Short mmCIF file of C-alpha atoms in Angstrom, two decimals:
data_model
loop_
_atom_site.label_atom_id
_atom_site.label_comp_id
_atom_site.label_asym_id
_atom_site.label_seq_id
_atom_site.Cartn_x
_atom_site.Cartn_y
_atom_site.Cartn_z
CA UNK A 329 -14.36 -61.03 15.11
CA UNK A 330 -10.95 -61.97 16.46
CA UNK A 331 -7.66 -63.44 15.32
CA UNK A 332 -7.72 -66.05 12.57
CA UNK A 333 -7.68 -69.55 14.08
CA UNK A 334 -8.47 -68.33 17.59
CA UNK A 335 -11.72 -70.30 17.62
CA UNK A 336 -9.84 -73.56 17.04
CA UNK A 337 -10.80 -74.41 13.45
CA UNK A 338 -11.04 -78.18 13.14
CA UNK A 339 -12.07 -81.07 10.95
CA UNK A 340 -13.66 -84.15 12.54
CA UNK A 341 -14.48 -87.47 10.96
CA UNK A 342 -16.17 -90.68 12.03
CA UNK A 343 -16.38 -93.96 10.12
CA UNK A 344 -18.80 -96.49 11.52
CA UNK A 345 -19.69 -100.11 10.90
CA UNK A 346 -22.96 -101.29 12.41
CA UNK A 347 -24.20 -104.88 12.52
CA UNK A 348 -27.54 -106.02 13.88
CA UNK A 349 -29.83 -109.00 13.91
CA UNK A 350 -33.47 -109.29 14.91
CA UNK A 351 -36.04 -112.04 14.84
CA UNK A 352 -39.76 -112.34 15.56
CA UNK A 353 -40.85 -115.60 17.16
CA UNK A 354 -44.55 -116.46 17.35
CA UNK A 355 -46.12 -119.30 19.30
CA UNK A 356 -49.87 -119.45 19.82
CA UNK A 357 -50.77 -116.12 21.48
CA UNK A 358 -47.18 -115.19 22.28
CA UNK A 359 -44.89 -113.01 20.21
CA UNK A 360 -41.23 -112.55 21.18
CA UNK A 361 -38.86 -110.18 19.35
CA UNK A 362 -35.19 -110.27 20.42
CA UNK A 363 -32.50 -108.19 18.75
CA UNK A 364 -28.94 -106.99 19.17
CA UNK A 365 -26.82 -104.29 17.52
CA UNK A 366 -23.03 -103.80 17.53
CA UNK A 367 -21.33 -100.67 16.29
CA UNK A 368 -17.65 -99.85 15.96
CA UNK A 369 -16.65 -96.25 15.21
CA UNK A 370 -13.21 -95.03 14.13
CA UNK A 371 -12.78 -91.34 14.92
CA UNK A 372 -10.20 -88.67 14.21
CA UNK A 373 -9.85 -84.91 14.37
CA UNK A 374 -7.37 -82.29 13.21
CA UNK A 375 -7.46 -78.88 14.85
CA UNK A 376 -5.54 -75.83 13.66
CA UNK A 377 -5.01 -73.76 16.80
CA UNK A 378 -2.31 -71.51 15.35
CA UNK A 379 -3.18 -67.85 15.77
CA UNK A 380 -2.24 -64.72 13.86
CA UNK A 381 -0.14 -63.59 16.81
CA UNK A 382 2.07 -66.67 16.46
CA UNK A 383 0.68 -68.54 19.46
CA UNK A 384 -1.04 -71.91 19.57
CA UNK A 385 -0.03 -75.23 18.08
CA UNK A 386 -1.90 -77.71 15.87
CA UNK A 387 -3.59 -80.65 17.59
CA UNK A 388 -4.90 -83.97 16.33
CA UNK A 389 -5.89 -87.41 17.53
CA UNK A 390 -7.66 -90.63 16.66
CA UNK A 391 -9.48 -93.38 18.52
CA UNK A 392 -12.12 -96.08 18.38
CA UNK A 393 -15.36 -96.72 20.25
CA UNK A 394 -17.14 -100.08 20.35
CA UNK A 395 -20.73 -100.02 21.56
CA UNK A 396 -23.66 -102.39 21.64
CA UNK A 397 -27.40 -102.14 22.07
CA UNK A 398 -30.23 -104.60 22.09
CA UNK A 399 -33.25 -105.88 23.86
CA UNK A 400 -36.31 -108.03 23.79
CA UNK A 401 -40.04 -107.38 23.44
CA UNK A 402 -42.72 -109.83 24.53
CA UNK A 403 -46.39 -109.54 23.60
CA UNK A 404 -49.35 -111.68 24.59
CA UNK A 405 -52.73 -111.63 22.84
CA UNK A 406 -55.37 -111.83 25.56
CA UNK A 407 -58.12 -111.56 22.95
CA UNK A 408 -58.04 -110.76 19.20
CA UNK A 409 -58.45 -107.04 19.97
CA UNK A 410 -56.68 -106.90 23.34
CA UNK A 411 -52.98 -107.46 24.00
CA UNK A 412 -50.38 -106.75 26.63
CA UNK A 413 -46.67 -106.20 26.09
CA UNK A 414 -43.35 -105.86 27.89
CA UNK A 415 -39.95 -104.76 26.68
CA UNK A 416 -36.44 -104.07 27.90
CA UNK A 417 -33.84 -102.38 25.70
CA UNK A 418 -30.33 -100.98 25.98
CA UNK A 419 -29.28 -97.96 23.93
CA UNK A 420 -26.23 -95.78 23.40
CA UNK A 421 -25.16 -92.39 22.07
CA UNK A 422 -21.59 -91.83 20.91
CA UNK A 423 -19.74 -88.53 21.49
CA UNK A 424 -18.06 -86.66 18.66
CA UNK A 425 -14.39 -87.34 17.80
CA UNK A 426 -12.81 -84.38 19.59
CA UNK A 427 -14.96 -84.77 22.69
CA UNK A 428 -14.19 -88.48 22.84
CA UNK A 429 -10.45 -88.34 22.09
CA UNK A 430 -9.34 -85.08 23.67
CA UNK A 431 -11.87 -84.81 26.53
CA UNK A 432 -12.13 -88.58 27.19
CA UNK A 433 -15.93 -88.59 27.06
CA UNK A 434 -17.61 -91.95 27.51
CA UNK A 435 -20.50 -93.07 25.35
CA UNK A 436 -23.90 -92.43 26.89
CA UNK A 437 -25.89 -95.58 27.65
CA UNK A 438 -29.49 -96.17 28.62
CA UNK A 439 -31.62 -99.03 29.87
CA UNK A 440 -35.35 -98.77 29.21
CA UNK A 441 -38.34 -100.81 30.35
CA UNK A 442 -41.97 -100.65 29.30
CA UNK A 443 -45.08 -102.52 30.34
CA UNK A 444 -48.44 -101.84 28.79
CA UNK A 445 -51.73 -103.00 27.42
CA UNK A 446 -53.74 -101.97 24.37
CA UNK A 447 -57.39 -102.58 23.49
CA UNK A 448 -58.87 -101.60 20.16
CA UNK A 449 -62.22 -102.17 18.49
CA UNK A 450 -62.13 -100.57 15.01
CA UNK A 451 -65.80 -101.34 14.35
CA UNK A 452 -66.79 -99.28 17.40
CA UNK A 453 -64.06 -96.71 16.92
CA UNK A 454 -62.62 -97.44 20.36
CA UNK A 455 -58.97 -97.44 21.46
CA UNK A 456 -57.65 -97.67 25.03
CA UNK A 457 -53.95 -97.82 25.85
CA UNK A 458 -51.81 -97.59 28.98
CA UNK A 459 -48.02 -97.85 29.21
CA UNK A 460 -45.67 -97.72 32.21
CA UNK A 461 -42.09 -96.82 31.30
CA UNK A 462 -38.72 -96.33 32.94
CA UNK A 463 -35.43 -95.19 31.42
CA UNK A 464 -32.10 -94.97 33.24
CA UNK A 465 -29.37 -92.94 31.54
CA UNK A 466 -25.69 -93.28 32.43
CA UNK A 467 -22.99 -90.74 31.49
CA UNK A 468 -25.56 -88.45 29.82
CA UNK A 469 -23.93 -86.45 27.02
CA UNK A 470 -24.87 -82.76 26.98
CA UNK A 471 -23.49 -80.30 24.45
CA UNK A 472 -22.08 -76.91 25.32
CA UNK A 473 -24.46 -73.95 25.33
CA UNK A 474 -24.04 -73.08 21.66
CA UNK A 475 -24.69 -69.41 21.00
CA UNK A 476 -24.39 -68.50 24.65
CA UNK A 477 -21.08 -66.73 24.21
CA UNK A 478 -19.32 -68.85 26.81
CA UNK A 479 -16.72 -71.58 26.77
CA UNK A 480 -18.88 -74.57 27.65
CA UNK A 481 -17.86 -77.88 26.10
CA UNK A 482 -19.68 -81.15 25.53
CA UNK A 483 -19.53 -83.22 28.73
CA UNK A 484 -20.80 -86.31 30.52
CA UNK A 485 -22.99 -84.61 33.12
CA UNK A 486 -24.02 -87.69 35.12
CA UNK A 487 -26.88 -90.15 35.47
CA UNK A 488 -30.64 -89.69 35.14
CA UNK A 489 -33.60 -91.82 36.21
CA UNK A 490 -36.87 -91.26 34.35
CA UNK A 491 -40.18 -93.02 34.82
CA UNK A 492 -43.76 -92.35 33.92
CA UNK A 493 -47.14 -93.36 32.61
CA UNK A 494 -48.81 -92.81 29.26
CA UNK A 495 -52.58 -93.08 28.91
CA UNK A 496 -54.59 -92.74 25.71
CA UNK A 497 -58.29 -93.01 24.95
CA UNK A 498 -59.83 -92.76 21.51
CA UNK A 499 -63.48 -93.01 20.48
CA UNK A 500 -65.42 -92.36 17.28
CA UNK A 501 -69.10 -92.05 18.13
CA UNK A 502 -70.08 -91.53 14.51
CA UNK A 503 -68.37 -94.73 13.44
CA UNK A 504 -69.87 -96.67 16.34
CA UNK A 505 -73.38 -95.51 15.35
CA UNK A 506 -72.65 -95.97 11.63
CA UNK A 507 -73.29 -92.31 10.85
CA UNK A 508 -72.30 -90.81 7.54
CA UNK A 509 -70.14 -88.35 9.49
CA UNK A 510 -67.31 -89.77 11.59
CA UNK A 511 -66.39 -88.01 14.84
CA UNK A 512 -62.93 -89.18 15.95
CA UNK A 513 -61.86 -87.98 19.41
CA UNK A 514 -58.68 -88.71 21.31
CA UNK A 515 -57.38 -87.85 24.78
CA UNK A 516 -53.76 -88.46 25.81
CA UNK A 517 -52.01 -87.90 29.13
CA UNK A 518 -48.31 -88.36 29.87
CA UNK A 519 -46.94 -88.29 33.43
CA UNK A 520 -43.16 -88.14 33.81
CA UNK A 521 -40.75 -88.00 36.73
CA UNK A 522 -37.17 -87.41 35.60
CA UNK A 523 -34.49 -86.79 38.23
CA UNK A 524 -30.73 -86.67 38.58
CA UNK A 525 -29.25 -89.82 40.08
CA UNK A 526 -26.41 -88.24 42.03
CA UNK A 527 -24.99 -84.73 41.87
CA UNK A 528 -24.31 -83.47 38.33
CA UNK A 529 -20.63 -83.67 37.42
CA UNK A 530 -20.92 -80.54 35.29
CA UNK A 531 -20.09 -77.31 37.15
CA UNK A 532 -19.77 -75.02 34.11
CA UNK A 533 -22.17 -72.05 34.50
CA UNK A 534 -22.83 -72.26 30.74
CA UNK A 535 -24.44 -75.69 31.22
CA UNK A 536 -28.11 -76.16 32.09
CA UNK A 537 -27.02 -78.96 34.48
CA UNK A 538 -24.88 -76.63 36.60
CA UNK A 539 -25.97 -76.72 40.24
CA UNK A 540 -27.84 -80.02 39.95
CA UNK A 541 -27.91 -82.24 43.05
CA UNK A 542 -29.18 -85.76 43.66
CA UNK A 543 -32.95 -85.85 43.14
CA UNK A 544 -33.13 -82.58 41.19
CA UNK A 545 -35.63 -82.44 38.33
CA UNK A 546 -34.19 -82.68 34.84
CA UNK A 547 -34.54 -79.34 32.99
CA UNK A 548 -37.24 -78.92 30.34
CA UNK A 549 -39.12 -82.15 31.14
CA UNK A 550 -42.68 -81.35 32.32
CA UNK A 551 -44.33 -83.37 35.09
CA UNK A 552 -47.28 -83.99 32.80
CA UNK A 553 -48.70 -83.14 29.38
CA UNK A 554 -52.30 -83.27 28.16
CA UNK A 555 -53.54 -83.37 24.59
CA UNK A 556 -57.10 -83.66 23.29
CA UNK A 557 -58.18 -83.81 19.66
CA UNK A 558 -61.65 -83.75 18.09
CA UNK A 559 -62.51 -84.17 14.44
CA UNK A 560 -65.25 -84.38 11.85
CA UNK A 561 -64.83 -86.55 8.76
CA UNK A 562 -67.24 -86.83 5.86
CA UNK A 563 -66.29 -88.56 2.65
CA UNK A 564 -62.96 -87.13 1.54
CA UNK A 565 -62.99 -84.16 3.92
CA UNK A 566 -61.69 -84.00 7.48
CA UNK A 567 -61.42 -81.14 9.98
CA UNK A 568 -59.74 -81.34 13.38
CA UNK A 569 -59.14 -79.19 16.43
CA UNK A 570 -56.42 -80.01 18.96
CA UNK A 571 -55.81 -78.67 22.48
CA UNK A 572 -52.46 -79.03 24.28
CA UNK A 573 -51.50 -78.04 27.81
CA UNK A 574 -47.94 -78.16 29.13
CA UNK A 575 -47.02 -76.86 32.63
CA UNK A 576 -43.96 -74.78 33.46
CA UNK A 577 -40.57 -76.50 33.74
CA UNK A 578 -37.24 -75.59 35.29
CA UNK A 579 -34.60 -74.51 32.79
CA UNK A 580 -31.62 -75.60 34.87
CA UNK A 581 -30.81 -78.46 37.22
CA UNK A 582 -30.48 -75.98 40.08
CA UNK A 583 -34.33 -76.05 40.09
CA UNK A 584 -34.86 -72.43 41.02
CA UNK A 585 -37.53 -70.03 39.81
CA UNK A 586 -35.22 -67.06 40.31
CA UNK A 587 -33.03 -66.03 37.38
CA UNK A 588 -29.86 -66.55 39.39
CA UNK A 589 -27.15 -69.23 39.19
CA UNK A 590 -26.28 -71.38 42.17
CA UNK A 591 -23.34 -69.05 42.97
CA UNK A 592 -25.67 -66.01 43.09
CA UNK A 593 -24.79 -64.58 39.65
CA UNK A 594 -27.85 -63.17 37.78
CA UNK A 595 -28.51 -65.18 34.62
CA UNK A 596 -31.57 -64.99 32.34
CA UNK A 597 -31.06 -68.63 31.32
CA UNK A 598 -31.93 -69.84 34.82
CA UNK A 599 -35.54 -69.98 36.01
CA UNK A 600 -38.67 -71.47 34.47
CA UNK A 601 -40.52 -71.66 31.19
CA UNK A 602 -44.15 -70.58 31.01
CA UNK A 603 -47.03 -73.01 31.22
CA UNK A 604 -49.09 -72.81 28.05
CA UNK A 605 -52.38 -73.90 26.52
CA UNK A 606 -52.54 -73.77 22.73
CA UNK A 607 -55.14 -74.64 20.11
CA UNK A 608 -54.40 -75.99 16.63
CA UNK A 609 -56.72 -76.39 13.64
CA UNK A 610 -56.19 -78.59 10.60
CA UNK A 611 -58.12 -79.74 7.52
CA UNK A 612 -57.55 -82.49 4.98
CA UNK A 613 -59.06 -83.26 1.60
CA UNK A 614 -58.33 -86.47 -0.31
CA UNK A 615 -58.07 -85.25 -3.87
CA UNK A 616 -57.30 -88.68 -5.31
CA UNK A 617 -56.53 -92.12 -3.94
CA UNK A 618 -52.87 -91.24 -3.36
CA UNK A 619 -53.07 -87.45 -3.16
CA UNK A 620 -54.22 -85.42 -0.16
CA UNK A 621 -54.39 -81.65 0.32
CA UNK A 622 -53.91 -80.31 3.84
CA UNK A 623 -53.72 -77.05 5.72
CA UNK A 624 -54.00 -75.63 9.18
CA UNK A 625 -53.20 -73.07 11.83
CA UNK A 626 -50.83 -73.75 14.73
CA UNK A 627 -51.30 -71.70 17.90
CA UNK A 628 -54.64 -70.41 16.62
CA UNK A 629 -55.02 -67.65 19.22
CA UNK A 630 -51.37 -66.54 18.94
CA UNK A 631 -50.59 -67.31 22.57
CA UNK A 632 -47.28 -65.78 23.68
CA UNK A 633 -45.16 -67.79 26.11
CA UNK A 634 -41.54 -68.51 27.04
CA UNK A 635 -40.70 -71.99 25.78
CA UNK A 636 -36.97 -71.94 26.57
CA UNK A 637 -34.26 -69.87 28.23
CA UNK A 638 -31.41 -71.34 26.21
CA UNK A 639 -29.07 -70.74 24.59
CA UNK A 640 -29.01 -67.07 25.64
CA UNK A 641 -32.11 -65.98 27.51
CA UNK A 642 -35.90 -66.22 27.06
CA UNK A 643 -37.12 -67.60 23.73
CA UNK A 644 -40.76 -67.59 22.61
CA UNK A 645 -42.84 -70.55 21.55
CA UNK A 646 -44.13 -70.93 18.01
CA UNK A 647 -46.36 -67.93 17.13
CA UNK A 648 -49.53 -68.20 15.07
CA UNK A 649 -48.43 -70.27 12.09
CA UNK A 650 -50.32 -71.04 8.88
CA UNK A 651 -49.40 -73.95 6.66
CA UNK A 652 -50.72 -75.70 3.56
CA UNK A 653 -49.42 -78.50 1.42
CA UNK A 654 -49.99 -81.65 -0.57
CA UNK A 655 -49.10 -85.30 0.16
CA UNK A 656 -48.51 -87.65 -2.75
CA UNK A 657 -47.83 -91.37 -2.25
CA UNK A 658 -46.20 -93.35 -5.05
#
């Protein structure tokens, strides 16, 4: 609905050349993997802004972005089934042509660190893993609130610091006792603290970062997540039940539970999601060596919860969902 061309019809194009090199160096119990990537992107856009009423003029532009990423991972084998590892890596995300050329957006960059240790004993069906991680994002790129009916555009909203801990424990009592029936079980916990580093540069009410100040929690990132899975496997058949719990999260950087923007305007996109606990079931049957049948039920008890408030108000999580299929490996 509206005049032809009023939405700013446009064609965008990017042509990229990416070069990378990586090597794995092993010496005794040490393993070192350095790598680097360079990417150059030529961009252009043509936008027909002429309207049926005679207003508006065409617009176009071109430009180039050069970006690099890379890092190094170091692993040390304490024992044949126990190792520790450390890594540091730089990443990037490149904005689209119009956002980069017309709106002068910078590429988003990140610097990530991880330190962890992993112990596994396949004969006993035991796996223990712990990982500390930290990721710092600069000039985070966030798209406009598509579908929200507003005029938000893609912007660099600011910087984010994220750190956390991942813990995982797996054990198969049936395998450890050499039973005919295997009983794989796994418990995973992720703790995350993601905050704005400085006040968000985005003040558009259509953006979920509007109203964010230094230290505010990043929208839609839960403080923790818990998942537990239990299974039974006999011969070619396997059945599994999974439990997942995710607490409520803020849906905007203003970090308010009330459905009101920072300027006091009521808005259903502001507030919180629901916490939820869902159960999934799945089964597998290995028909042949390379063919497996599978099926399952997601959200077994059809739990209803608000999983998002974007792009235009409360949105539900996945309802009870049945699936079935076949996997064939060639």
